[in-house]
Amino acid sequence: MKYWGVFASSTMLSREFELTRDQIMVLVIRDFKRKYNSTYLGFFWSLLVPIFTSLVYCVVFQVLIRWSTEHYILYLMSGNFLWHFFNNVITMNGRVLINSAPLLKKTCFDRKFLIYGTFVAEFIHFLLTIPILFGMMCFFKITPQWSTLFINLLAVFVFTSLLCFGVSFLYAAANLYFRDLERVIGVIMMSWMFMSPIFIPMSHIPEKYQIIYQLNPMAGIMCIWRDIFYCPGFHPESFLYLFAVCFVVFLIGYGVFKKCEPGFAEMM
């Protein structure tokens, strides 16, 4: 009987996992259809937009301002691709509840799947940009540090996911109650972008502003991300701080989301 109970529990968990996976995939497919409907290039826009914006930034910072950094186009693209993914998840999740009003009125539907669906859709886009970065490493003859590659990739995925979910839960719930927030989120995200080392290396930031950058979790995540492509070293001492901050943000965001969830349908 004991073994039968374990088997039954594992079967229920397996079915629950399959149901969750299927619901998220339905939402991902819905997002893809909505995003690329009536476009000629369709899915390729997920690559073209961050590439073109990176080229514009490269012209501004390296040609006009004459900023000198080795392999600057690789430095810029690696940071811009990660930020593009993070920014898209946050901004799109701001309206995910508003755009899914019929689903909010279904009591059997778990609303957090809407946040997860947006994340998975944008993560698929982000994965397509990674081969471009490794291709540029080959072009510049940069050899990856294989001994730390996996742990750095895993750290970036975990920290970025926690931060994305935490901010998305908080923003999605708050935007449903305070629609004015949608008007200022662009300014907030742009300010956050310039407070992260996307265009300028951390070592070039004036010392009196270093503490501000170091408190920003995206700055630490960017540094780990750049270690993969520039191979300057391995810095696990920042992992504990980043995990703690990102996990706290996740808990706060998820807590606010669940607290406000009973009133979502009434706010539509």
mmCIF file of C-alpha atoms in Angstrom:
data_model
loop_
_atom_site.group_PDB
_atom_site.id
_atom_site.type_symbol
_atom_site.label_atom_id
_atom_site.label_comp_id
_atom_site.label_asym_id
_atom_site.label_seq_id
_atom_site.Cartn_x
_atom_site.Cartn_y
_atom_site.Cartn_z
ATOM 1 C CA MET A 1 0.000 0.000 0.000
ATOM 2 C CA LYS A 2 2.863 2.374 0.794
ATOM 3 C CA TYR A 3 4.360 1.899 -2.667
ATOM 4 C CA TRP A 4 0.946 2.314 -4.273
ATOM 5 C CA GLY A 5 0.550 5.683 -2.506
ATOM 6 C CA VAL A 6 3.928 6.852 -3.785
ATOM 7 C CA PHE A 7 3.013 5.737 -7.308
ATOM 8 C CA ALA A 8 -0.363 7.515 -7.153
ATOM 9 C CA SER A 9 1.271 10.722 -5.899
ATOM 10 C CA SER A 10 3.895 10.654 -8.644
ATOM 11 C CA THR A 11 1.177 10.052 -11.249
ATOM 12 C CA MET A 12 -0.824 13.046 -9.996
ATOM 13 C CA LEU A 13 2.283 15.242 -10.048
ATOM 14 C CA SER A 14 3.044 14.083 -13.581
ATOM 15 C CA ARG A 15 -0.479 14.934 -14.753
ATOM 16 C CA GLU A 16 -0.354 18.313 -13.013
ATOM 17 C CA PHE A 17 2.978 19.073 -14.683
ATOM 18 C CA GLU A 18 1.583 18.109 -18.098
ATOM 19 C CA LEU A 19 -1.476 20.314 -17.537
ATOM 20 C CA THR A 20 0.706 23.256 -16.503
ATOM 21 C CA ARG A 21 2.995 22.733 -19.496
ATOM 22 C CA ASP A 22 0.059 22.543 -21.908
ATOM 23 C CA GLN A 23 -1.559 25.705 -20.523
ATOM 24 C CA ILE A 24 1.676 27.665 -20.775
ATOM 25 C CA MET A 25 2.320 26.458 -24.338
ATOM 26 C CA VAL A 26 -1.195 27.515 -25.390
ATOM 27 C CA LEU A 27 -0.470 31.000 -24.023
ATOM 28 C CA VAL A 28 2.936 31.091 -25.754
ATOM 29 C CA ILE A 29 1.398 30.163 -29.117
ATOM 30 C CA ARG A 30 -1.314 32.791 -28.576
ATOM 31 C CA ASP A 31 1.344 35.441 -27.902
ATOM 32 C CA PHE A 32 3.290 34.472 -31.032
ATOM 33 C CA LYS A 33 0.179 34.680 -33.217
ATOM 34 C CA ARG A 34 -0.816 38.026 -31.732
ATOM 35 C CA LYS A 35 2.669 39.486 -32.035
ATOM 36 C CA TYR A 36 3.514 38.367 -35.579
ATOM 37 C CA ASN A 37 0.091 38.389 -37.201
ATOM 38 C CA SER A 38 0.111 40.126 -40.638
ATOM 39 C CA THR A 39 3.911 40.600 -40.630
ATOM 40 C CA TYR A 40 6.080 39.439 -43.535
ATOM 41 C CA LEU A 41 9.205 38.596 -41.550
ATOM 42 C CA GLY A 42 7.290 37.216 -38.573
ATOM 43 C CA PHE A 43 9.525 35.441 -36.068
ATOM 44 C CA PHE A 44 12.690 36.990 -37.535
ATOM 45 C CA TRP A 45 11.744 40.338 -35.973
ATOM 46 C CA SER A 46 12.755 38.867 -32.614
ATOM 47 C CA LEU A 47 16.337 38.863 -33.942
ATOM 48 C CA LEU A 48 16.302 41.925 -36.167
ATOM 49 C CA VAL A 49 15.080 44.437 -33.565
ATOM 50 C CA PRO A 50 17.856 43.842 -30.957
ATOM 51 C CA ILE A 51 20.478 43.579 -33.720
ATOM 52 C CA PHE A 52 19.456 46.887 -35.320
ATOM 53 C CA THR A 53 19.231 48.702 -31.976
ATOM 54 C CA SER A 54 22.694 47.382 -31.062
ATOM 55 C CA LEU A 55 24.098 48.723 -34.340
ATOM 56 C CA VAL A 56 22.543 52.140 -33.661
ATOM 57 C CA TYR A 57 24.034 52.220 -30.148
ATOM 58 C CA CYS A 58 27.392 51.138 -31.582
ATOM 59 C CA VAL A 59 27.388 54.057 -34.039
ATOM 60 C CA VAL A 60 26.460 56.496 -31.264
ATOM 61 C CA PHE A 61 28.958 55.319 -28.643
ATOM 62 C CA GLN A 62 31.903 54.170 -30.764
ATOM 63 C CA VAL A 63 31.720 56.352 -33.881
ATOM 64 C CA LEU A 64 30.222 59.619 -32.610
ATOM 65 C CA ILE A 65 31.284 59.624 -28.948
ATOM 66 C CA ARG A 66 34.414 57.573 -29.829
ATOM 67 C CA TRP A 67 34.116 55.226 -26.876
ATOM 68 C CA SER A 68 37.028 52.776 -26.935
ATOM 69 C CA THR A 69 36.417 49.213 -25.727
ATOM 70 C CA GLU A 70 37.913 46.048 -27.176
ATOM 71 C CA HIS A 71 35.418 44.187 -29.384
ATOM 72 C CA TYR A 72 32.826 46.807 -28.470
ATOM 73 C CA ILE A 73 30.173 45.430 -30.822
ATOM 74 C CA LEU A 74 30.279 42.095 -28.945
ATOM 75 C CA TYR A 75 30.215 43.913 -25.609
ATOM 76 C CA LEU A 76 27.235 45.999 -26.695
ATOM 77 C CA MET A 77 25.247 43.202 -28.334
ATOM 78 C CA SER A 78 25.651 40.814 -25.407
ATOM 79 C CA GLY A 79 24.317 43.406 -22.985
ATOM 80 C CA ASN A 80 21.597 44.682 -25.300
ATOM 81 C CA PHE A 81 20.275 41.182 -26.089
ATOM 82 C CA LEU A 82 19.909 40.352 -22.395
ATOM 83 C CA TRP A 83 18.347 43.725 -21.609
ATOM 84 C CA HIS A 84 15.966 43.433 -24.587
ATOM 85 C CA PHE A 85 14.722 40.120 -23.185
ATOM 86 C CA PHE A 86 14.339 41.490 -19.648
ATOM 87 C CA ASN A 87 12.647 44.705 -20.793
ATOM 88 C CA ASN A 88 10.191 42.875 -23.067
ATOM 89 C CA VAL A 89 9.121 40.479 -20.317
ATOM 90 C CA ILE A 90 8.415 43.353 -17.908
ATOM 91 C CA THR A 91 6.643 45.700 -20.319
ATOM 92 C CA MET A 92 4.516 42.989 -21.967
ATOM 93 C CA ASN A 93 3.469 41.528 -18.623
ATOM 94 C CA GLY A 94 2.228 44.966 -17.599
ATOM 95 C CA ARG A 95 -0.785 44.508 -19.883
ATOM 96 C CA VAL A 96 -1.060 40.727 -19.836
ATOM 97 C CA LEU A 97 -3.929 40.773 -17.314
ATOM 98 C CA ILE A 98 -5.752 43.579 -19.126
ATOM 99 C CA ASN A 99 -5.399 41.802 -22.476
ATOM 100 C CA SER A 100 -6.663 38.528 -20.987
ATOM 101 C CA ALA A 101 -9.897 39.777 -19.420
ATOM 102 C CA PRO A 102 -11.998 36.703 -20.416
ATOM 103 C CA LEU A 103 -9.491 34.363 -18.745
ATOM 104 C CA LEU A 104 -9.533 36.389 -15.515
ATOM 105 C CA LYS A 105 -13.250 35.699 -15.118
ATOM 106 C CA LYS A 106 -12.684 31.940 -15.152
ATOM 107 C CA THR A 107 -12.276 30.799 -11.555
ATOM 108 C CA CYS A 108 -10.532 27.562 -12.594
ATOM 109 C CA PHE A 109 -7.728 29.392 -14.429
ATOM 110 C CA ASP A 110 -4.483 30.122 -12.576
ATOM 111 C CA ARG A 111 -3.586 33.723 -13.449
ATOM 112 C CA LYS A 112 0.124 33.330 -12.837
ATOM 113 C CA PHE A 113 0.323 31.211 -16.007
ATOM 114 C CA LEU A 114 -0.179 34.447 -17.965
ATOM 115 C CA ILE A 115 3.084 35.773 -16.514
ATOM 116 C CA TYR A 116 4.862 32.480 -17.179
ATOM 117 C CA GLY A 117 3.564 32.358 -20.759
ATOM 118 C CA THR A 118 4.993 35.781 -21.590
ATOM 119 C CA PHE A 119 8.322 34.825 -20.038
ATOM 120 C CA VAL A 120 8.594 31.572 -22.019
ATOM 121 C CA ALA A 121 7.705 33.313 -25.299
ATOM 122 C CA GLU A 122 10.364 35.989 -24.793
ATOM 123 C CA PHE A 123 12.895 33.433 -23.551
ATOM 124 C CA ILE A 124 12.528 31.522 -26.831
ATOM 125 C CA HIS A 125 13.351 34.769 -28.650
ATOM 126 C CA PHE A 126 16.344 35.310 -26.370
ATOM 127 C CA LEU A 127 17.702 31.804 -26.984
ATOM 128 C CA LEU A 128 17.874 32.569 -30.705
ATOM 129 C CA THR A 129 20.273 35.458 -30.061
ATOM 130 C CA ILE A 130 22.835 33.375 -28.147
ATOM 131 C CA PRO A 131 24.281 31.612 -31.257
ATOM 132 C CA ILE A 132 24.898 35.073 -32.740
ATOM 133 C CA LEU A 133 27.060 35.977 -29.729
ATOM 134 C CA PHE A 134 29.047 32.741 -29.875
ATOM 135 C CA GLY A 135 29.482 33.291 -33.620
ATOM 136 C CA MET A 136 30.960 36.714 -32.869
ATOM 137 C CA MET A 137 33.283 35.098 -30.333
ATOM 138 C CA CYS A 138 34.567 32.838 -33.114
ATOM 139 C CA PHE A 139 34.983 35.854 -35.400
ATOM 140 C CA PHE A 140 37.053 37.695 -32.774
ATOM 141 C CA LYS A 141 38.888 34.445 -31.897
ATOM 142 C CA ILE A 142 37.776 34.484 -28.253
ATOM 143 C CA THR A 143 37.923 31.068 -26.591
ATOM 144 C CA PRO A 144 35.226 30.413 -23.955
ATOM 145 C CA GLN A 145 36.237 29.328 -20.461
ATOM 146 C CA TRP A 146 34.534 25.953 -20.576
ATOM 147 C CA SER A 147 35.149 25.287 -16.874
ATOM 148 C CA THR A 148 32.879 28.184 -15.819
ATOM 149 C CA LEU A 149 30.589 28.456 -18.854
ATOM 150 C CA PHE A 150 27.769 26.272 -17.531
ATOM 151 C CA ILE A 151 27.684 27.727 -14.000
ATOM 152 C CA ASN A 152 27.646 31.293 -15.385
ATOM 153 C CA LEU A 153 24.830 30.461 -17.815
ATOM 154 C CA LEU A 154 22.850 28.789 -15.029
ATOM 155 C CA ALA A 155 23.410 31.741 -12.682
ATOM 156 C CA VAL A 156 22.264 34.268 -15.294
ATOM 157 C CA PHE A 157 19.154 32.190 -16.053
ATOM 158 C CA VAL A 158 18.186 31.759 -12.372
ATOM 159 C CA PHE A 159 18.827 35.372 -11.328
ATOM 160 C CA THR A 160 17.192 36.896 -14.410
ATOM 161 C CA SER A 161 14.168 34.591 -14.115
ATOM 162 C CA LEU A 162 13.587 35.469 -10.466
ATOM 163 C CA LEU A 163 13.938 39.181 -11.184
ATOM 164 C CA CYS A 164 11.666 38.988 -14.251
ATOM 165 C CA PHE A 165 8.959 37.100 -12.385
ATOM 166 C CA GLY A 166 9.139 39.308 -9.300
ATOM 167 C CA VAL A 167 8.922 42.614 -11.181
ATOM 168 C CA SER A 168 6.328 41.204 -13.617
ATOM 169 C CA PHE A 169 4.030 39.962 -10.845
ATOM 170 C CA LEU A 170 4.276 43.319 -9.089
ATOM 171 C CA TYR A 171 3.807 45.434 -12.217
ATOM 172 C CA ALA A 172 0.968 43.328 -13.670
ATOM 173 C CA ALA A 173 -1.052 43.511 -10.448
ATOM 174 C CA ALA A 174 -0.312 47.196 -9.793
ATOM 175 C CA ASN A 175 -1.103 48.234 -13.370
ATOM 176 C CA LEU A 176 -4.544 46.658 -13.117
ATOM 177 C CA TYR A 177 -5.382 48.903 -10.148
ATOM 178 C CA PHE A 178 -3.357 51.981 -11.137
ATOM 179 C CA ARG A 179 -3.461 52.413 -14.921
ATOM 180 C CA ASP A 180 -1.264 55.531 -14.686
ATOM 181 C CA LEU A 181 1.674 53.238 -13.955
ATOM 182 C CA GLU A 182 1.634 52.145 -17.584
ATOM 183 C CA ARG A 183 2.459 55.722 -18.610
ATOM 184 C CA VAL A 184 5.648 55.918 -16.552
ATOM 185 C CA ILE A 185 7.009 52.375 -16.873
ATOM 186 C CA GLY A 186 8.870 53.350 -20.054
ATOM 187 C CA VAL A 187 10.776 56.060 -18.180
ATOM 188 C CA ILE A 188 11.479 53.662 -15.297
ATOM 189 C CA MET A 189 12.847 50.965 -17.613
ATOM 190 C CA MET A 190 14.939 53.462 -19.592
ATOM 191 C CA SER A 191 16.449 54.800 -16.351
ATOM 192 C CA TRP A 192 17.124 51.235 -15.211
ATOM 193 C CA MET A 193 18.817 50.516 -18.554
ATOM 194 C CA PHE A 194 21.255 53.404 -18.177
ATOM 195 C CA MET A 195 21.950 52.356 -14.569
ATOM 196 C CA SER A 196 23.080 48.957 -15.871
ATOM 197 C CA PRO A 197 26.470 48.420 -17.595
ATOM 198 C CA ILE A 198 25.037 47.848 -21.063
ATOM 199 C CA PHE A 199 26.937 50.569 -22.910
ATOM 200 C CA ILE A 200 29.826 51.307 -20.539
ATOM 201 C CA PRO A 201 31.905 48.757 -18.567
ATOM 202 C CA MET A 202 31.619 48.844 -14.777
ATOM 203 C CA SER A 203 35.330 49.659 -14.528
ATOM 204 C CA HIS A 204 34.722 52.974 -16.337
ATOM 205 C CA ILE A 205 31.997 54.148 -13.950
ATOM 206 C CA PRO A 206 33.238 56.928 -11.588
ATOM 207 C CA GLU A 207 34.051 55.521 -8.163
ATOM 208 C CA LYS A 208 31.480 57.696 -6.355
ATOM 209 C CA TYR A 209 28.707 56.099 -8.445
ATOM 210 C CA GLN A 210 29.971 52.520 -8.170
ATOM 211 C CA ILE A 211 27.844 51.772 -5.088
ATOM 212 C CA ILE A 212 24.670 52.723 -6.993
ATOM 213 C CA TYR A 213 25.556 50.347 -9.806
ATOM 214 C CA GLN A 214 26.502 47.556 -7.417
ATOM 215 C CA LEU A 215 23.126 47.755 -5.658
ATOM 216 C CA ASN A 216 21.408 47.235 -9.009
ATOM 217 C CA PRO A 217 20.902 43.461 -9.477
ATOM 218 C CA MET A 218 20.884 43.799 -13.275
ATOM 219 C CA ALA A 219 24.394 45.253 -13.114
ATOM 220 C CA GLY A 220 25.670 42.131 -11.353
ATOM 221 C CA ILE A 221 23.795 39.859 -13.749
ATOM 222 C CA MET A 222 25.278 41.759 -16.707
ATOM 223 C CA CYS A 223 28.799 41.276 -15.341
ATOM 224 C CA ILE A 224 28.294 37.503 -15.025
ATOM 225 C CA TRP A 225 26.761 37.426 -18.509
ATOM 226 C CA ARG A 226 29.748 39.286 -19.951
ATOM 227 C CA ASP A 227 32.161 36.874 -18.247
ATOM 228 C CA ILE A 228 30.827 34.218 -20.630
ATOM 229 C CA PHE A 229 31.799 36.138 -23.770
ATOM 230 C CA TYR A 230 34.804 38.159 -22.610
ATOM 231 C CA CYS A 231 36.216 35.482 -20.292
ATOM 232 C CA PRO A 232 37.820 37.878 -17.774
ATOM 233 C CA GLY A 233 37.312 35.472 -14.877
ATOM 234 C CA PHE A 234 34.875 33.809 -12.510
ATOM 235 C CA HIS A 235 33.293 35.841 -9.684
ATOM 236 C CA PRO A 236 31.110 33.586 -7.524
ATOM 237 C CA GLU A 237 31.317 36.018 -4.587
ATOM 238 C CA SER A 238 28.488 38.048 -6.138
ATOM 239 C CA PHE A 239 26.200 35.020 -6.558
ATOM 240 C CA LEU A 240 24.881 35.014 -2.983
ATOM 241 C CA TYR A 241 23.988 38.719 -3.018
ATOM 242 C CA LEU A 242 22.300 38.494 -6.419
ATOM 243 C CA PHE A 243 20.322 35.402 -5.457
ATOM 244 C CA ALA A 244 19.177 37.022 -2.194
ATOM 245 C CA VAL A 245 18.067 40.264 -3.886
ATOM 246 C CA CYS A 246 16.356 38.561 -6.828
ATOM 247 C CA PHE A 247 14.631 36.028 -4.562
ATOM 248 C CA VAL A 248 13.333 38.790 -2.261
ATOM 249 C CA VAL A 249 12.016 40.703 -5.302
ATOM 250 C CA PHE A 250 10.319 37.502 -6.473
ATOM 251 C CA LEU A 251 8.698 36.896 -3.075
ATOM 252 C CA ILE A 252 7.445 40.496 -2.841
ATOM 253 C CA GLY A 253 6.075 40.479 -6.379
ATOM 254 C CA TYR A 254 4.422 37.082 -6.036
ATOM 255 C CA GLY A 255 2.985 38.006 -2.629
ATOM 256 C CA VAL A 256 1.423 41.212 -3.978
ATOM 257 C CA PHE A 257 0.078 39.348 -7.019
ATOM 258 C CA LYS A 258 -1.619 36.641 -4.920
ATOM 259 C CA LYS A 259 -2.949 39.256 -2.475
ATOM 260 C CA CYS A 260 -4.572 41.238 -5.290
ATOM 261 C CA GLU A 261 -5.655 38.225 -7.367
ATOM 262 C CA PRO A 262 -9.196 37.864 -5.894
ATOM 263 C CA GLY A 263 -10.060 41.345 -7.167
ATOM 264 C CA PHE A 264 -8.660 40.992 -10.698
ATOM 265 C CA ALA A 265 -11.984 40.128 -12.364
ATOM 266 C CA GLU A 266 -13.744 43.074 -10.685
ATOM 267 C CA MET A 267 -11.148 45.534 -11.991
ATOM 268 C CA MET A 268 -11.770 44.645 -15.632
#
